[in-house]
Structures are given as structure tokens and as C-alpha cells.
Amino acid sequence: MGTKGREIVGLDVEHLLELLNQAYASEWLAYYQYWLGAKLIKGPMKDAVAAELNQHAIEELAHAALLANRIIQLGGKPVLTPEGWGNVSPCKYDAPKDPYVAVLLDQNIAGEQCAIAAYKDLMDATKDKDMVTYNLALTILEDEIEHEEDLQSLREDLDLMVERGRK
Ligand code: FE
Ligand code: FE
Ligand code: MG
């Protein structure tokens, strides 16, 4: 822990650590949801979609690393167990029970939308109070916005393809 670095945080550090741990837990769940979905996926465009899911998995894991580093820097402890991820995360884990492309895309779009709302909240909570976490949340938010758009455009392509195939 850096003492001066912690001292300049202008909001309750224990509360901030809770918010950071919620985000950290969500990133692990998102990572696993993408990673497993990419392996199970079935249906039209599955190779293109699997490639995007795998790329996103890597990026979610990188987000988890950024958050763990910030938590440790502030003297906190990242969630210690996988069971803890489910308990702490505001965004739910949606198991890829149905491996059809459209279903996986919809589940992951919902996950990204939850993440976008959560990072917006983290930015609101840290604005003018903790520039370091604010900046970190912005960096991750930019990725989540990109993820949502990537998945929504694949979803659109899939709809077009299925629709044209019927004619
Ligand atoms: Fe993420
Ligand atoms: Fe994401
Ligand atoms: Mg992408």
C-alpha cells in the first residue's frame, strides 16, 4: 500500500475498495462467460463470433489485472475465491447453457451493458475525488463500449444473414 497515494483519495477508501472489488469480480465472470462461450458456440458465423469472444475474454482478464493492482495499491484485498465473484458482482454470470450464436451474443451484450452502467457509476463516484481510479474506470469503460458495439454489429449481421437465407 502507498500511504500518500491512499491519503489523497477524497472519498471513503473502504467504500471505494468495495466498488473496485465489485468491478473486479464482474471482470472474472465476464472472462469466463466469454472464454467458455467461445468453446461451446454453434451456428452460423460461429468462427467470426468465437474470435471476437476470445478477444474479449483476453481484454476482460486485462481489466481484472488493472483492478487488482489498484485494489492492492489502496491497501485492499482482491476477492479471494471464485465463489466470492458471484456474491460480490453486480453483473450476473449467465451460463452458456444454449450454445446458439444469437443466444450467446445476447447474453454477452447484456453483460456489457451492465458493465457500462457499473463503470459509469464508478466514474461518477470518483470524479474530482480520485483521479487515478477515475482514469482507470474511463479506460475500461472505453473498452466495454467497444465490446457492446462489436457484439451488436455481429448480432445485426447474423439477423441479416438468417433473414436473407429465408428468401
Ligand atoms: Fe471488462
Ligand atoms: Fe467487456
Ligand atoms: Mg472486440
PDB file of C-alpha atoms and ligand atoms in Angstrom:
ATOM      1  CA  MET A   1       0.000   0.000   0.000  1.00  0.00           C
ATOM      2  CA  GLY A   2       1.182   3.525  -0.754  1.00  0.00           C
ATOM      3  CA  THR A   3       0.325   5.753   2.199  1.00  0.00           C
ATOM      4  CA  LYS A   4       0.391   9.137   0.457  1.00  0.00           C
ATOM      5  CA  GLY A   5      -1.359   7.655  -2.562  1.00  0.00           C
ATOM      6  CA  ARG A   6      -4.136   6.438  -0.295  1.00  0.00           C
ATOM      7  CA  GLU A   7      -4.269   9.706   1.653  1.00  0.00           C
ATOM      8  CA  ILE A   8      -5.086  11.834  -1.406  1.00  0.00           C
ATOM      9  CA  VAL A   9      -8.220   9.823  -2.186  1.00  0.00           C
ATOM     10  CA  GLY A  10     -11.110  12.183  -1.485  1.00  0.00           C
ATOM     11  CA  LEU A  11     -13.744   9.581  -0.649  1.00  0.00           C
ATOM     12  CA  ASP A  12     -14.087   6.774   1.861  1.00  0.00           C
ATOM     13  CA  VAL A  13     -11.365   4.315   0.836  1.00  0.00           C
ATOM     14  CA  GLU A  14     -13.142   1.272   2.263  1.00  0.00           C
ATOM     15  CA  HIS A  15     -16.224   2.129   0.208  1.00  0.00           C
ATOM     16  CA  LEU A  16     -14.072   2.691  -2.871  1.00  0.00           C
ATOM     17  CA  LEU A  17     -12.438  -0.713  -2.313  1.00  0.00           C
ATOM     18  CA  GLU A  18     -15.891  -2.322  -2.280  1.00  0.00           C
ATOM     19  CA  LEU A  19     -16.722  -0.714  -5.618  1.00  0.00           C
ATOM     20  CA  LEU A  20     -13.392  -1.814  -7.063  1.00  0.00           C
ATOM     21  CA  ASN A  21     -13.907  -5.372  -5.820  1.00  0.00           C
ATOM     22  CA  GLN A  22     -17.392  -5.479  -7.379  1.00  0.00           C
ATOM     23  CA  ALA A  23     -15.882  -4.492 -10.723  1.00  0.00           C
ATOM     24  CA  TYR A  24     -13.032  -6.961 -10.235  1.00  0.00           C
ATOM     25  CA  ALA A  25     -15.482  -9.827  -9.584  1.00  0.00           C
ATOM     26  CA  SER A  26     -17.554  -8.896 -12.656  1.00  0.00           C
ATOM     27  CA  GLU A  27     -14.464  -8.987 -14.861  1.00  0.00           C
ATOM     28  CA  TRP A  28     -13.652 -12.569 -13.845  1.00  0.00           C
ATOM     29  CA  LEU A  29     -17.228 -13.661 -14.517  1.00  0.00           C
ATOM     30  CA  ALA A  30     -17.190 -11.882 -17.884  1.00  0.00           C
ATOM     31  CA  TYR A  31     -13.863 -13.503 -18.702  1.00  0.00           C
ATOM     32  CA  TYR A  32     -15.189 -16.987 -18.024  1.00  0.00           C
ATOM     33  CA  GLN A  33     -18.502 -16.390 -19.789  1.00  0.00           C
ATOM     34  CA  TYR A  34     -16.637 -15.296 -22.940  1.00  0.00           C
ATOM     35  CA  TRP A  35     -13.951 -17.940 -22.707  1.00  0.00           C
ATOM     36  CA  LEU A  36     -16.368 -20.830 -22.319  1.00  0.00           C
ATOM     37  CA  GLY A  37     -18.868 -19.431 -24.824  1.00  0.00           C
ATOM     38  CA  ALA A  38     -16.111 -19.290 -27.469  1.00  0.00           C
ATOM     39  CA  LYS A  39     -15.511 -23.015 -26.989  1.00  0.00           C
ATOM     40  CA  LEU A  40     -19.148 -24.145 -26.999  1.00  0.00           C
ATOM     41  CA  ILE A  41     -20.569 -21.888 -29.714  1.00  0.00           C
ATOM     42  CA  LYS A  42     -22.663 -23.380 -32.522  1.00  0.00           C
ATOM     43  CA  GLY A  43     -24.463 -21.975 -35.559  1.00  0.00           C
ATOM     44  CA  PRO A  44     -23.928 -19.531 -38.452  1.00  0.00           C
ATOM     45  CA  MET A  45     -20.882 -17.217 -38.265  1.00  0.00           C
ATOM     46  CA  LYS A  46     -19.566 -19.168 -35.301  1.00  0.00           C
ATOM     47  CA  ASP A  47     -15.894 -18.758 -36.245  1.00  0.00           C
ATOM     48  CA  ALA A  48     -16.135 -14.975 -36.541  1.00  0.00           C
ATOM     49  CA  VAL A  49     -18.110 -14.721 -33.311  1.00  0.00           C
ATOM     50  CA  ALA A  50     -15.798 -17.109 -31.432  1.00  0.00           C
ATOM     51  CA  ALA A  51     -12.794 -14.998 -32.461  1.00  0.00           C
ATOM     52  CA  GLU A  52     -14.460 -11.882 -31.028  1.00  0.00           C
ATOM     53  CA  LEU A  53     -15.485 -13.702 -27.831  1.00  0.00           C
ATOM     54  CA  ASN A  54     -11.912 -14.911 -27.336  1.00  0.00           C
ATOM     55  CA  GLN A  55     -10.554 -11.418 -27.888  1.00  0.00           C
ATOM     56  CA  HIS A  56     -12.981 -10.008 -25.355  1.00  0.00           C
ATOM     57  CA  ALA A  57     -12.070 -12.718 -22.844  1.00  0.00           C
ATOM     58  CA  ILE A  58      -8.432 -11.582 -23.035  1.00  0.00           C
ATOM     59  CA  GLU A  59      -9.484  -7.964 -22.563  1.00  0.00           C
ATOM     60  CA  GLU A  60     -11.705  -8.739 -19.539  1.00  0.00           C
ATOM     61  CA  LEU A  61      -8.794 -10.552 -17.915  1.00  0.00           C
ATOM     62  CA  ALA A  62      -6.629  -7.483 -18.514  1.00  0.00           C
ATOM     63  CA  HIS A  63      -9.324  -5.367 -16.809  1.00  0.00           C
ATOM     64  CA  ALA A  64      -9.265  -7.723 -13.812  1.00  0.00           C
ATOM     65  CA  ALA A  65      -5.489  -7.209 -13.588  1.00  0.00           C
ATOM     66  CA  LEU A  66      -5.808  -3.402 -13.676  1.00  0.00           C
ATOM     67  CA  LEU A  67      -8.434  -3.506 -10.916  1.00  0.00           C
ATOM     68  CA  ALA A  68      -6.445  -5.942  -8.742  1.00  0.00           C
ATOM     69  CA  ASN A  69      -3.439  -3.647  -8.978  1.00  0.00           C
ATOM     70  CA  ARG A  70      -5.477  -0.615  -7.912  1.00  0.00           C
ATOM     71  CA  ILE A  71      -7.094  -2.535  -5.032  1.00  0.00           C
ATOM     72  CA  ILE A  72      -3.678  -3.636  -3.735  1.00  0.00           C
ATOM     73  CA  GLN A  73      -2.265  -0.145  -4.207  1.00  0.00           C
ATOM     74  CA  LEU A  74      -5.016   1.207  -1.923  1.00  0.00           C
ATOM     75  CA  GLY A  75      -4.314  -1.395   0.764  1.00  0.00           C
ATOM     76  CA  GLY A  76      -7.257  -3.654  -0.097  1.00  0.00           C
ATOM     77  CA  LYS A  77      -7.518  -7.320  -0.936  1.00  0.00           C
ATOM     78  CA  PRO A  78      -8.984  -8.578  -4.220  1.00  0.00           C
ATOM     79  CA  VAL A  79     -11.868 -11.080  -3.783  1.00  0.00           C
ATOM     80  CA  LEU A  80     -10.108 -14.250  -2.668  1.00  0.00           C
ATOM     81  CA  THR A  81     -12.341 -17.021  -4.013  1.00  0.00           C
ATOM     82  CA  PRO A  82     -14.326 -17.793  -7.181  1.00  0.00           C
ATOM     83  CA  GLU A  83     -17.463 -18.151  -5.003  1.00  0.00           C
ATOM     84  CA  GLY A  84     -16.823 -14.586  -3.935  1.00  0.00           C
ATOM     85  CA  TRP A  85     -17.064 -13.356  -7.539  1.00  0.00           C
ATOM     86  CA  GLY A  86     -20.697 -14.398  -7.793  1.00  0.00           C
ATOM     87  CA  ASN A  87     -21.543 -12.959  -4.383  1.00  0.00           C
ATOM     88  CA  VAL A  88     -19.936  -9.584  -4.969  1.00  0.00           C
ATOM     89  CA  SER A  89     -20.558  -8.885  -8.670  1.00  0.00           C
ATOM     90  CA  PRO A  90     -23.415  -6.541  -9.609  1.00  0.00           C
ATOM     91  CA  CYS A  91     -23.446  -8.126 -13.089  1.00  0.00           C
ATOM     92  CA  LYS A  92     -24.662 -11.697 -13.075  1.00  0.00           C
ATOM     93  CA  TYR A  93     -22.927 -14.679 -14.609  1.00  0.00           C
ATOM     94  CA  ASP A  94     -25.047 -16.025 -17.444  1.00  0.00           C
ATOM     95  CA  ALA A  95     -24.006 -19.633 -18.120  1.00  0.00           C
ATOM     96  CA  PRO A  96     -23.777 -20.555 -21.819  1.00  0.00           C
ATOM     97  CA  LYS A  97     -26.365 -23.333 -21.478  1.00  0.00           C
ATOM     98  CA  ASP A  98     -27.657 -22.781 -25.004  1.00  0.00           C
ATOM     99  CA  PRO A  99     -24.626 -22.552 -27.350  1.00  0.00           C
ATOM    100  CA  TYR A 100     -26.515 -20.997 -30.298  1.00  0.00           C
ATOM    101  CA  VAL A 101     -24.661 -17.897 -31.614  1.00  0.00           C
ATOM    102  CA  ALA A 102     -27.572 -15.491 -31.175  1.00  0.00           C
ATOM    103  CA  VAL A 103     -28.178 -16.583 -27.583  1.00  0.00           C
ATOM    104  CA  LEU A 104     -24.515 -16.205 -26.636  1.00  0.00           C
ATOM    105  CA  LEU A 105     -24.361 -12.795 -28.318  1.00  0.00           C
ATOM    106  CA  ASP A 106     -27.465 -11.605 -26.447  1.00  0.00           C
ATOM    107  CA  GLN A 107     -26.117 -12.826 -23.097  1.00  0.00           C
ATOM    108  CA  ASN A 108     -22.815 -11.086 -23.618  1.00  0.00           C
ATOM    109  CA  ILE A 109     -24.460  -7.886 -24.875  1.00  0.00           C
ATOM    110  CA  ALA A 110     -26.453  -7.793 -21.622  1.00  0.00           C
ATOM    111  CA  GLY A 111     -23.207  -8.333 -19.698  1.00  0.00           C
ATOM    112  CA  GLU A 112     -21.519  -5.430 -21.472  1.00  0.00           C
ATOM    113  CA  GLN A 113     -24.481  -3.171 -20.795  1.00  0.00           C
ATOM    114  CA  CYS A 114     -24.261  -3.987 -17.103  1.00  0.00           C
ATOM    115  CA  ALA A 115     -20.506  -3.297 -17.171  1.00  0.00           C
ATOM    116  CA  ILE A 116     -21.031   0.046 -18.944  1.00  0.00           C
ATOM    117  CA  ALA A 117     -23.512   1.149 -16.268  1.00  0.00           C
ATOM    118  CA  ALA A 118     -21.171  -0.020 -13.481  1.00  0.00           C
ATOM    119  CA  TYR A 119     -18.125   1.876 -14.832  1.00  0.00           C
ATOM    120  CA  LYS A 120     -20.249   4.979 -15.379  1.00  0.00           C
ATOM    121  CA  ASP A 121     -21.231   4.731 -11.693  1.00  0.00           C
ATOM    122  CA  LEU A 122     -17.595   4.246 -10.672  1.00  0.00           C
ATOM    123  CA  MET A 123     -16.652   7.352 -12.655  1.00  0.00           C
ATOM    124  CA  ASP A 124     -19.443   9.359 -11.009  1.00  0.00           C
ATOM    125  CA  ALA A 125     -18.297   8.182  -7.563  1.00  0.00           C
ATOM    126  CA  THR A 126     -14.645   9.120  -8.151  1.00  0.00           C
ATOM    127  CA  LYS A 127     -14.991  12.293 -10.228  1.00  0.00           C
ATOM    128  CA  ASP A 128     -12.898  15.102  -8.681  1.00  0.00           C
ATOM    129  CA  LYS A 129     -12.127  12.777  -5.735  1.00  0.00           C
ATOM    130  CA  ASP A 130      -9.823  10.089  -7.022  1.00  0.00           C
ATOM    131  CA  MET A 131      -8.296  10.899 -10.388  1.00  0.00           C
ATOM    132  CA  VAL A 132      -6.385   7.634 -10.604  1.00  0.00           C
ATOM    133  CA  THR A 133      -9.452   5.402 -10.227  1.00  0.00           C
ATOM    134  CA  TYR A 134     -11.498   7.778 -12.377  1.00  0.00           C
ATOM    135  CA  ASN A 135      -8.954   7.462 -15.159  1.00  0.00           C
ATOM    136  CA  LEU A 136      -8.823   3.682 -14.755  1.00  0.00           C
ATOM    137  CA  ALA A 137     -12.624   3.438 -14.932  1.00  0.00           C
ATOM    138  CA  LEU A 138     -12.613   5.572 -18.093  1.00  0.00           C
ATOM    139  CA  THR A 139     -10.002   3.360 -19.747  1.00  0.00           C
ATOM    140  CA  ILE A 140     -12.055   0.248 -19.011  1.00  0.00           C
ATOM    141  CA  LEU A 141     -15.355   1.938 -19.938  1.00  0.00           C
ATOM    142  CA  GLU A 142     -13.937   2.729 -23.390  1.00  0.00           C
ATOM    143  CA  ASP A 143     -13.251  -0.993 -23.904  1.00  0.00           C
ATOM    144  CA  GLU A 144     -16.714  -2.032 -22.672  1.00  0.00           C
ATOM    145  CA  ILE A 145     -18.389   0.416 -25.055  1.00  0.00           C
ATOM    146  CA  GLU A 146     -16.345  -1.047 -27.880  1.00  0.00           C
ATOM    147  CA  HIS A 147     -17.294  -4.583 -26.774  1.00  0.00           C
ATOM    148  CA  GLU A 148     -21.001  -3.774 -26.802  1.00  0.00           C
ATOM    149  CA  GLU A 149     -20.771  -2.342 -30.307  1.00  0.00           C
ATOM    150  CA  ASP A 150     -18.699  -5.274 -31.613  1.00  0.00           C
ATOM    151  CA  LEU A 151     -21.312  -7.741 -30.373  1.00  0.00           C
ATOM    152  CA  GLN A 152     -24.304  -5.729 -31.527  1.00  0.00           C
ATOM    153  CA  SER A 153     -22.911  -5.439 -35.038  1.00  0.00           C
ATOM    154  CA  LEU A 154     -22.262  -9.197 -35.171  1.00  0.00           C
ATOM    155  CA  ARG A 155     -25.837  -9.693 -33.966  1.00  0.00           C
ATOM    156  CA  GLU A 156     -27.082  -7.458 -36.791  1.00  0.00           C
ATOM    157  CA  ASP A 157     -25.042  -9.356 -39.380  1.00  0.00           C
ATOM    158  CA  LEU A 158     -26.433 -12.620 -38.084  1.00  0.00           C
ATOM    159  CA  ASP A 159     -30.024 -11.343 -38.338  1.00  0.00           C
ATOM    160  CA  LEU A 160     -29.409 -10.140 -41.893  1.00  0.00           C
ATOM    161  CA  MET A 161     -27.938 -13.452 -42.873  1.00  0.00           C
ATOM    162  CA  VAL A 162     -30.756 -15.504 -41.372  1.00  0.00           C
ATOM    163  CA  GLU A 163     -33.382 -13.182 -42.891  1.00  0.00           C
ATOM    164  CA  ARG A 164     -31.843 -13.303 -46.416  1.00  0.00           C
ATOM    165  CA  GLY A 165     -31.476 -17.054 -46.174  1.00  0.00           C
ATOM    166  CA  ARG A 166     -35.226 -17.369 -45.763  1.00  0.00           C
ATOM    167  CA  LYS A 167     -35.989 -15.590 -49.082  1.00  0.00           C
TER     168      LYS A 167
HETATM  169 FE    FE B   1     -14.213  -5.628 -18.756  1.00  0.00          FE
HETATM  170 FE    FE B   2     -16.364  -6.128 -21.895  1.00  0.00          FE
HETATM  171 MG    MG B   3     -13.737  -6.533 -29.850  1.00  0.00          MG
END
